[in-house]
Amino acid sequence: MFDYALHFIPLAFAALLPIVNPVGSALIFLGIVGVEPPAVYRQLALRIAINMLIFIAVVELLGAWILKFFGISLPILQVGGGITLAAMGWRMLNAPDAATPAAAAIERDSNAAIDKVFYPLTFPLTVGPGTIVVVLTLSANASGHSWADILLAHVSIFVASALLAVLVFLSYGYAPVLARKIPEHAFNGVQRLISFILLCIGVQIAWGGLDTLLRSLPH
């Protein structure tokens, strides 16, 4: 029985890691938050990690029912989430250059950053449509076994999510450390590149959902 759980922990972790992508998302997180004191970054990172765990737990337990209740299919969720990410990338891509945290004053009101904890920093940046699809798929794979195996599988998914939440906290909380080591001109160049990547990720997610919808049309 416990062998089944030990099998599901690395499976869930490996499936969620490239979707959450803590290190890559940390650079996008840095661009969205902007110049803030290190304490604000750690506070945001902790809240995002907790929100991420709650989000995955809700999706794992109620995700399929919630989507069915509102009549939302997974492809539609992918299209909507992808467009949202693409819009964020487009805004960041066209934003004026900003100074690095090392080159700018850090005395400012951090309420604006705190207000972004759930949207867009938790959803859809950290966990989004891709996470929902993966969690629902893992939950579906846990069905068809004994109740004990199903329970252990769901616990294993949550354990894997907790490990990812630790990585998210470390990556997001110490993102400014990376920025301080980058010259200002290079920082702005990296920000443009990351913004473009975010735009492409959003388009890719949206296209995945749209492709599924198009394939479902009658010929």
GROMACS .gro file of C-alpha atoms in nm:
model
  219
    1MET     CA    1   0.000   0.000   0.000
    2PHE     CA    2   0.274   0.244   0.093
    3ASP     CA    3   0.466   0.144  -0.219
    4TYR     CA    4   0.176   0.287  -0.417
    5ALA     CA    5   0.214   0.620  -0.234
    6LEU     CA    6   0.591   0.623  -0.283
    7HIS     CA    7   0.530   0.571  -0.654
    8PHE     CA    8   0.283   0.859  -0.673
    9ILE     CA    9   0.500   1.123  -0.497
   10PRO     CA   10   0.778   1.133  -0.760
   11LEU     CA   11   0.518   1.092  -1.036
   12ALA     CA   12   0.320   1.394  -0.917
   13PHE     CA   13   0.635   1.598  -0.853
   14ALA     CA   14   0.778   1.524  -1.199
   15ALA     CA   15   0.446   1.609  -1.363
   16LEU     CA   16   0.398   1.939  -1.180
   17LEU     CA   17   0.758   2.065  -1.180
   18PRO     CA   18   0.778   2.178  -1.546
   19ILE     CA   19   0.431   2.334  -1.521
   20VAL     CA   20   0.503   2.534  -1.204
   21ASN     CA   21   0.867   2.597  -1.306
   22PRO     CA   22   0.971   2.782  -0.986
   23VAL     CA   23   1.305   2.915  -1.113
   24GLY     CA   24   1.178   3.034  -1.450
   25SER     CA   25   0.862   3.183  -1.298
   26ALA     CA   26   1.076   3.366  -1.039
   27LEU     CA   27   1.221   3.588  -1.311
   28ILE     CA   28   0.874   3.674  -1.438
   29PHE     CA   29   0.767   3.730  -1.075
   30LEU     CA   30   1.058   3.971  -1.038
   31GLY     CA   31   0.944   4.169  -1.339
   32ILE     CA   32   0.584   4.195  -1.220
   33VAL     CA   33   0.665   4.294  -0.861
   34GLY     CA   34   0.940   4.538  -0.953
   35VAL     CA   35   1.148   4.726  -0.698
   36GLU     CA   36   1.056   4.618  -0.346
   37PRO     CA   37   1.250   4.552  -0.022
   38PRO     CA   38   1.377   4.193   0.027
   39ALA     CA   39   1.131   4.148   0.317
   40VAL     CA   40   0.839   4.217   0.083
   41TYR     CA   41   0.966   3.955  -0.161
   42ARG     CA   42   0.987   3.694   0.115
   43GLN     CA   43   0.641   3.790   0.243
   44LEU     CA   44   0.497   3.761  -0.108
   45ALA     CA   45   0.679   3.432  -0.166
   46LEU     CA   46   0.537   3.281   0.153
   47ARG     CA   47   0.183   3.388   0.071
   48ILE     CA   48   0.212   3.261  -0.285
   49ALA     CA   49   0.346   2.925  -0.166
   50ILE     CA   50   0.053   2.890   0.078
   51ASN     CA   51  -0.198   2.999  -0.187
   52MET     CA   52  -0.046   2.750  -0.426
   53LEU     CA   53  -0.100   2.463  -0.179
   54ILE     CA   54  -0.459   2.569  -0.112
   55PHE     CA   55  -0.524   2.606  -0.484
   56ILE     CA   56  -0.391   2.259  -0.567
   57ALA     CA   57  -0.579   2.102  -0.275
   58VAL     CA   58  -0.906   2.259  -0.391
   59VAL     CA   59  -0.845   2.152  -0.751
   60GLU     CA   60  -0.754   1.801  -0.639
   61LEU     CA   61  -1.068   1.760  -0.429
   62LEU     CA   62  -1.324   1.977  -0.609
   63GLY     CA   63  -1.172   2.081  -0.943
   64ALA     CA   64  -1.366   1.847  -1.170
   65TRP     CA   65  -1.692   1.925  -0.990
   66ILE     CA   66  -1.635   2.303  -1.003
   67LEU     CA   67  -1.564   2.300  -1.376
   68LYS     CA   68  -1.868   2.081  -1.436
   69PHE     CA   69  -2.086   2.308  -1.219
   70PHE     CA   70  -1.995   2.614  -1.424
   71GLY     CA   71  -1.998   2.423  -1.751
   72ILE     CA   72  -1.631   2.496  -1.824
   73SER     CA   73  -1.429   2.243  -2.019
   74LEU     CA   74  -1.053   2.202  -1.981
   75PRO     CA   75  -0.983   2.333  -2.335
   76ILE     CA   76  -1.184   2.649  -2.262
   77LEU     CA   77  -0.988   2.690  -1.937
   78GLN     CA   78  -0.664   2.659  -2.135
   79VAL     CA   79  -0.776   2.921  -2.386
   80GLY     CA   80  -0.881   3.168  -2.115
   81GLY     CA   81  -0.572   3.114  -1.901
   82GLY     CA   82  -0.340   3.131  -2.202
   83ILE     CA   83  -0.489   3.462  -2.316
   84THR     CA   84  -0.445   3.601  -1.964
   85LEU     CA   85  -0.077   3.503  -1.953
   86ALA     CA   86  -0.020   3.638  -2.304
   87ALA     CA   87  -0.177   3.971  -2.206
   88MET     CA   88   0.052   3.992  -1.902
   89GLY     CA   89   0.355   3.923  -2.121
   90TRP     CA   90   0.246   4.186  -2.373
   91ARG     CA   91   0.206   4.453  -2.104
   92MET     CA   92   0.548   4.370  -1.956
   93LEU     CA   93   0.705   4.368  -2.302
   94ASN     CA   94   0.582   4.722  -2.372
   95ALA     CA   95   0.647   4.864  -2.025
   96PRO     CA   96   0.924   5.128  -1.984
   97ASP     CA   97   1.265   5.013  -1.865
   98ALA     CA   98   1.300   4.987  -1.490
   99ALA     CA   99   1.606   5.012  -1.268
  100THR     CA  100   1.732   4.703  -1.093
  101PRO     CA  101   1.656   4.670  -0.721
  102ALA     CA  102   2.020   4.749  -0.647
  103ALA     CA  103   2.011   5.071  -0.849
  104ALA     CA  104   1.680   5.211  -0.724
  105ALA     CA  105   1.543   5.327  -0.392
  106ILE     CA  106   1.342   5.065  -0.208
  107GLU     CA  107   1.133   5.303   0.001
  108ARG     CA  108   0.783   5.278  -0.148
  109ASP     CA  109   0.436   5.160  -0.069
  110SER     CA  110   0.429   4.782  -0.100
  111ASN     CA  111   0.049   4.752  -0.082
  112ALA     CA  112   0.028   4.734  -0.462
  113ALA     CA  113   0.252   4.427  -0.463
  114ILE     CA  114   0.061   4.262  -0.178
  115ASP     CA  115  -0.265   4.315  -0.367
  116LYS     CA  116  -0.125   4.101  -0.649
  117VAL     CA  117  -0.065   3.794  -0.430
  118PHE     CA  118  -0.346   3.582  -0.572
  119TYR     CA  119  -0.392   3.744  -0.913
  120PRO     CA  120  -0.169   3.740  -1.108
  121LEU     CA  121   0.118   3.610  -0.891
  122THR     CA  122  -0.046   3.289  -0.768
  123PHE     CA  123  -0.292   3.244  -1.054
  124PRO     CA  124  -0.211   3.223  -1.339
  125LEU     CA  125   0.165   3.285  -1.302
  126THR     CA  126   0.254   3.011  -1.051
  127VAL     CA  127  -0.041   2.777  -1.089
  128GLY     CA  128  -0.270   2.806  -1.388
  129PRO     CA  129  -0.464   2.605  -1.642
  130GLY     CA  130  -0.173   2.365  -1.695
  131THR     CA  131  -0.161   2.289  -1.324
  132ILE     CA  132  -0.534   2.224  -1.315
  133VAL     CA  133  -0.507   1.982  -1.608
  134VAL     CA  134  -0.215   1.794  -1.450
  135VAL     CA  135  -0.375   1.770  -1.104
  136LEU     CA  136  -0.707   1.651  -1.246
  137THR     CA  137  -0.522   1.394  -1.458
  138LEU     CA  138  -0.327   1.266  -1.158
  139SER     CA  139  -0.646   1.245  -0.954
  140ALA     CA  140  -0.815   1.050  -1.232
  141ASN     CA  141  -0.523   0.807  -1.244
  142ALA     CA  142  -0.569   0.743  -0.873
  143SER     CA  143  -0.922   0.616  -0.926
  144GLY     CA  144  -1.005   0.253  -0.987
  145HIS     CA  145  -0.799   0.127  -0.693
  146SER     CA  146  -0.889   0.046  -0.336
  147TRP     CA  147  -1.002   0.332  -0.112
  148ALA     CA  148  -0.673   0.313   0.079
  149ASP     CA  149  -0.469   0.348  -0.241
  150ILE     CA  150  -0.686   0.636  -0.358
  151LEU     CA  151  -0.640   0.815  -0.024
  152LEU     CA  152  -0.263   0.761  -0.029
  153ALA     CA  153  -0.244   0.879  -0.390
  154HIS     CA  154  -0.419   1.206  -0.305
  155VAL     CA  155  -0.195   1.253  -0.002
  156SER     CA  156   0.105   1.188  -0.226
  157ILE     CA  157  -0.008   1.456  -0.472
  158PHE     CA  158  -0.034   1.701  -0.183
  159VAL     CA  159   0.313   1.603  -0.053
  160ALA     CA  160   0.461   1.660  -0.399
  161SER     CA  161   0.282   1.996  -0.411
  162ALA     CA  162   0.430   2.088  -0.071
  163LEU     CA  163   0.780   2.014  -0.198
  164LEU     CA  164   0.714   2.237  -0.498
  165ALA     CA  165   0.579   2.509  -0.268
  166VAL     CA  166   0.913   2.509  -0.082
  167LEU     CA  167   1.094   2.556  -0.415
  168VAL     CA  168   0.854   2.838  -0.505
  169PHE     CA  169   0.920   3.014  -0.174
  170LEU     CA  170   1.298   2.991  -0.215
  171SER     CA  171   1.294   3.094  -0.582
  172TYR     CA  172   1.052   3.385  -0.539
  173GLY     CA  173   1.172   3.501  -0.199
  174TYR     CA  174   1.530   3.540  -0.314
  175ALA     CA  175   1.466   3.654  -0.671
  176PRO     CA  176   1.615   4.003  -0.599
  177VAL     CA  177   1.948   3.837  -0.513
  178LEU     CA  178   1.974   3.737  -0.876
  179ALA     CA  179   1.875   4.084  -0.993
  180ARG     CA  180   2.144   4.254  -0.782
  181LYS     CA  181   2.410   4.056  -0.962
  182ILE     CA  182   2.289   4.170  -1.306
  183PRO     CA  183   2.393   4.509  -1.455
  184GLU     CA  184   2.100   4.744  -1.522
  185HIS     CA  185   2.124   4.723  -1.902
  186ALA     CA  186   2.143   4.344  -1.887
  187PHE     CA  187   1.855   4.336  -1.637
  188ASN     CA  188   1.626   4.523  -1.875
  189GLY     CA  189   1.730   4.296  -2.160
  190VAL     CA  190   1.652   3.987  -1.954
  191GLN     CA  191   1.318   4.137  -1.855
  192ARG     CA  192   1.226   4.189  -2.221
  193LEU     CA  193   1.325   3.832  -2.301
  194ILE     CA  194   1.126   3.690  -2.009
  195SER     CA  195   0.826   3.903  -2.107
  196PHE     CA  196   0.841   3.762  -2.459
  197ILE     CA  197   0.871   3.407  -2.323
  198LEU     CA  198   0.566   3.467  -2.102
  199LEU     CA  199   0.376   3.592  -2.407
  200CYS     CA  200   0.476   3.278  -2.599
  201ILE     CA  201   0.380   3.050  -2.308
  202GLY     CA  202   0.037   3.211  -2.296
  203VAL     CA  203  -0.009   3.166  -2.671
  204GLN     CA  204   0.106   2.803  -2.646
  205ILE     CA  205  -0.141   2.725  -2.366
  206ALA     CA  206  -0.424   2.899  -2.550
  207TRP     CA  207  -0.340   2.719  -2.873
  208GLY     CA  208  -0.339   2.383  -2.695
  209GLY     CA  209  -0.696   2.445  -2.582
  210LEU     CA  210  -0.803   2.587  -2.916
  211ASP     CA  211  -0.651   2.291  -3.100
  212THR     CA  212  -0.853   2.051  -2.884
  213LEU     CA  213  -1.170   2.250  -2.951
  214LEU     CA  214  -1.107   2.254  -3.326
  215ARG     CA  215  -1.048   1.879  -3.332
  216SER     CA  216  -1.381   1.825  -3.159
  217LEU     CA  217  -1.573   2.004  -3.437
  218PRO     CA  218  -1.762   1.778  -3.678
  219HIS     CA  219  -1.594   1.734  -4.016
   0.00000   0.00000   0.00000
